[in-house]
Amino acid sequence: MADISLNTAILRYKAVKYVHLAKQSEAEDRGEDDHIPVDYWDKIEVLEEWDRPAETLGEAMEALEFAIEDYEAGETPRIPAMMKAALGWMKADAERRAAE
């Protein structure tokens, strides 16, 4: 896994996903086959295999929002990883506060 932040990983995934959806839409508009091969599996895998806590409250919130979007869309493989990242930040923050 690349040494990038969770927020960066989520944004990279969303960026390539939306480019993919735009390609599908353009093909459909032209009356062509809109089944464009998915070429961003590496971005998906980074999120599915995420094993570190979120680093900030903002990242934790982004991870939960992303998991909810997946849940609502019916795409579930990334949900546990994102929820664990958010929970990891919450636990670490609680420990930091308790130590103060």
CSV table of C-alpha atoms in Angstrom, one decimal:
chain,number,residue,atom,x,y,z
A,1,MET,CA,0.0,0.0,0.0
A,2,ALA,CA,1.3,3.4,-0.9
A,3,ASP,CA,2.2,5.7,1.9
A,4,ILE,CA,-0.6,8.2,1.3
A,5,SER,CA,-3.3,9.6,3.6
A,6,LEU,CA,-6.7,8.0,3.8
A,7,ASN,CA,-8.3,11.2,2.4
A,8,THR,CA,-6.0,11.1,-0.6
A,9,ALA,CA,-6.8,7.4,-1.2
A,10,ILE,CA,-10.6,8.2,-1.1
A,11,LEU,CA,-10.2,11.3,-3.4
A,12,ARG,CA,-8.1,9.3,-5.9
A,13,TYR,CA,-10.7,6.6,-6.0
A,14,LYS,CA,-13.6,9.1,-6.5
A,15,ALA,CA,-11.7,11.0,-9.2
A,16,VAL,CA,-11.1,7.9,-11.3
A,17,LYS,CA,-14.5,6.6,-10.7
A,18,TYR,CA,-16.1,9.8,-11.9
A,19,VAL,CA,-13.9,9.8,-15.0
A,20,HIS,CA,-15.0,6.2,-15.7
A,21,LEU,CA,-18.7,7.2,-15.3
A,22,ALA,CA,-18.1,10.1,-17.7
A,23,LYS,CA,-16.6,7.8,-20.3
A,24,GLN,CA,-19.6,5.5,-19.9
A,25,SER,CA,-22.0,8.4,-20.3
A,26,GLU,CA,-20.2,9.8,-23.4
A,27,ALA,CA,-20.3,6.3,-25.0
A,28,GLU,CA,-24.0,6.1,-24.3
A,29,ASP,CA,-24.6,9.6,-25.7
A,30,ARG,CA,-22.8,8.4,-28.9
A,31,GLY,CA,-25.0,5.3,-29.0
A,32,GLU,CA,-22.0,3.1,-28.4
A,33,ASP,CA,-21.5,0.2,-25.9
A,34,ASP,CA,-21.3,1.9,-22.5
A,35,HIS,CA,-19.6,-1.0,-20.8
A,36,ILE,CA,-16.2,0.6,-20.4
A,37,PRO,CA,-13.7,-1.7,-18.6
A,38,VAL,CA,-12.9,-0.7,-15.1
A,39,ASP,CA,-9.3,0.5,-15.0
A,40,TYR,CA,-9.0,1.6,-11.4
A,41,TRP,CA,-8.8,-1.6,-9.5
A,42,ASP,CA,-5.6,-0.5,-7.9
A,43,LYS,CA,-7.5,2.5,-6.3
A,44,ILE,CA,-10.3,0.1,-5.1
A,45,GLU,CA,-7.8,-2.3,-3.6
A,46,VAL,CA,-6.0,0.4,-1.7
A,47,LEU,CA,-9.3,1.2,0.1
A,48,GLU,CA,-10.4,-2.4,0.5
A,49,GLU,CA,-7.0,-3.3,2.1
A,50,TRP,CA,-6.7,-0.1,4.3
A,51,ASP,CA,-5.4,-1.1,7.7
A,52,ARG,CA,-4.5,2.1,9.4
A,53,PRO,CA,-6.6,4.4,11.6
A,54,ALA,CA,-7.7,7.7,10.1
A,55,GLU,CA,-5.2,10.4,11.1
A,56,THR,CA,-7.7,13.2,11.8
A,57,LEU,CA,-11.3,13.8,12.7
A,58,GLY,CA,-11.8,15.0,9.1
A,59,GLU,CA,-10.4,11.7,7.7
A,60,ALA,CA,-12.5,9.7,10.1
A,61,MET,CA,-15.6,11.6,9.0
A,62,GLU,CA,-14.7,11.1,5.3
A,63,ALA,CA,-14.2,7.4,5.8
A,64,LEU,CA,-17.6,7.1,7.4
A,65,GLU,CA,-19.3,9.1,4.7
A,66,PHE,CA,-17.6,7.0,2.1
A,67,ALA,CA,-18.7,3.8,3.9
A,68,ILE,CA,-22.3,5.1,4.0
A,69,GLU,CA,-22.2,6.0,0.3
A,70,ASP,CA,-21.0,2.4,-0.5
A,71,TYR,CA,-23.7,0.9,1.7
A,72,GLU,CA,-26.4,2.9,0.1
A,73,ALA,CA,-25.1,2.0,-3.4
A,74,GLY,CA,-24.9,-1.6,-2.4
A,75,GLU,CA,-21.1,-1.7,-2.8
A,76,THR,CA,-19.9,-3.2,0.4
A,77,PRO,CA,-16.3,-4.4,0.2
A,78,ARG,CA,-14.8,-1.1,1.4
A,79,ILE,CA,-17.2,-0.6,4.2
A,80,PRO,CA,-15.4,-2.5,7.0
A,81,ALA,CA,-12.0,-1.0,6.2
A,82,MET,CA,-13.4,2.5,6.3
A,83,MET,CA,-15.3,1.9,9.5
A,84,LYS,CA,-12.2,0.5,11.1
A,85,ALA,CA,-10.2,3.5,10.0
A,86,ALA,CA,-12.7,5.9,11.6
A,87,LEU,CA,-13.0,3.8,14.7
A,88,GLY,CA,-9.2,3.6,15.0
A,89,TRP,CA,-9.0,7.4,15.0
A,90,MET,CA,-11.8,7.6,17.6
A,91,LYS,CA,-10.1,5.1,19.9
A,92,ALA,CA,-6.7,6.9,19.5
A,93,ASP,CA,-8.3,10.2,20.2
A,94,ALA,CA,-10.0,8.9,23.3
A,95,GLU,CA,-6.7,7.5,24.6
A,96,ARG,CA,-5.0,10.9,23.9
A,97,ARG,CA,-7.7,12.7,25.8
A,98,ALA,CA,-7.5,10.2,28.7
A,99,ALA,CA,-3.7,10.7,28.9
A,100,GLU,CA,-4.1,14.5,29.2
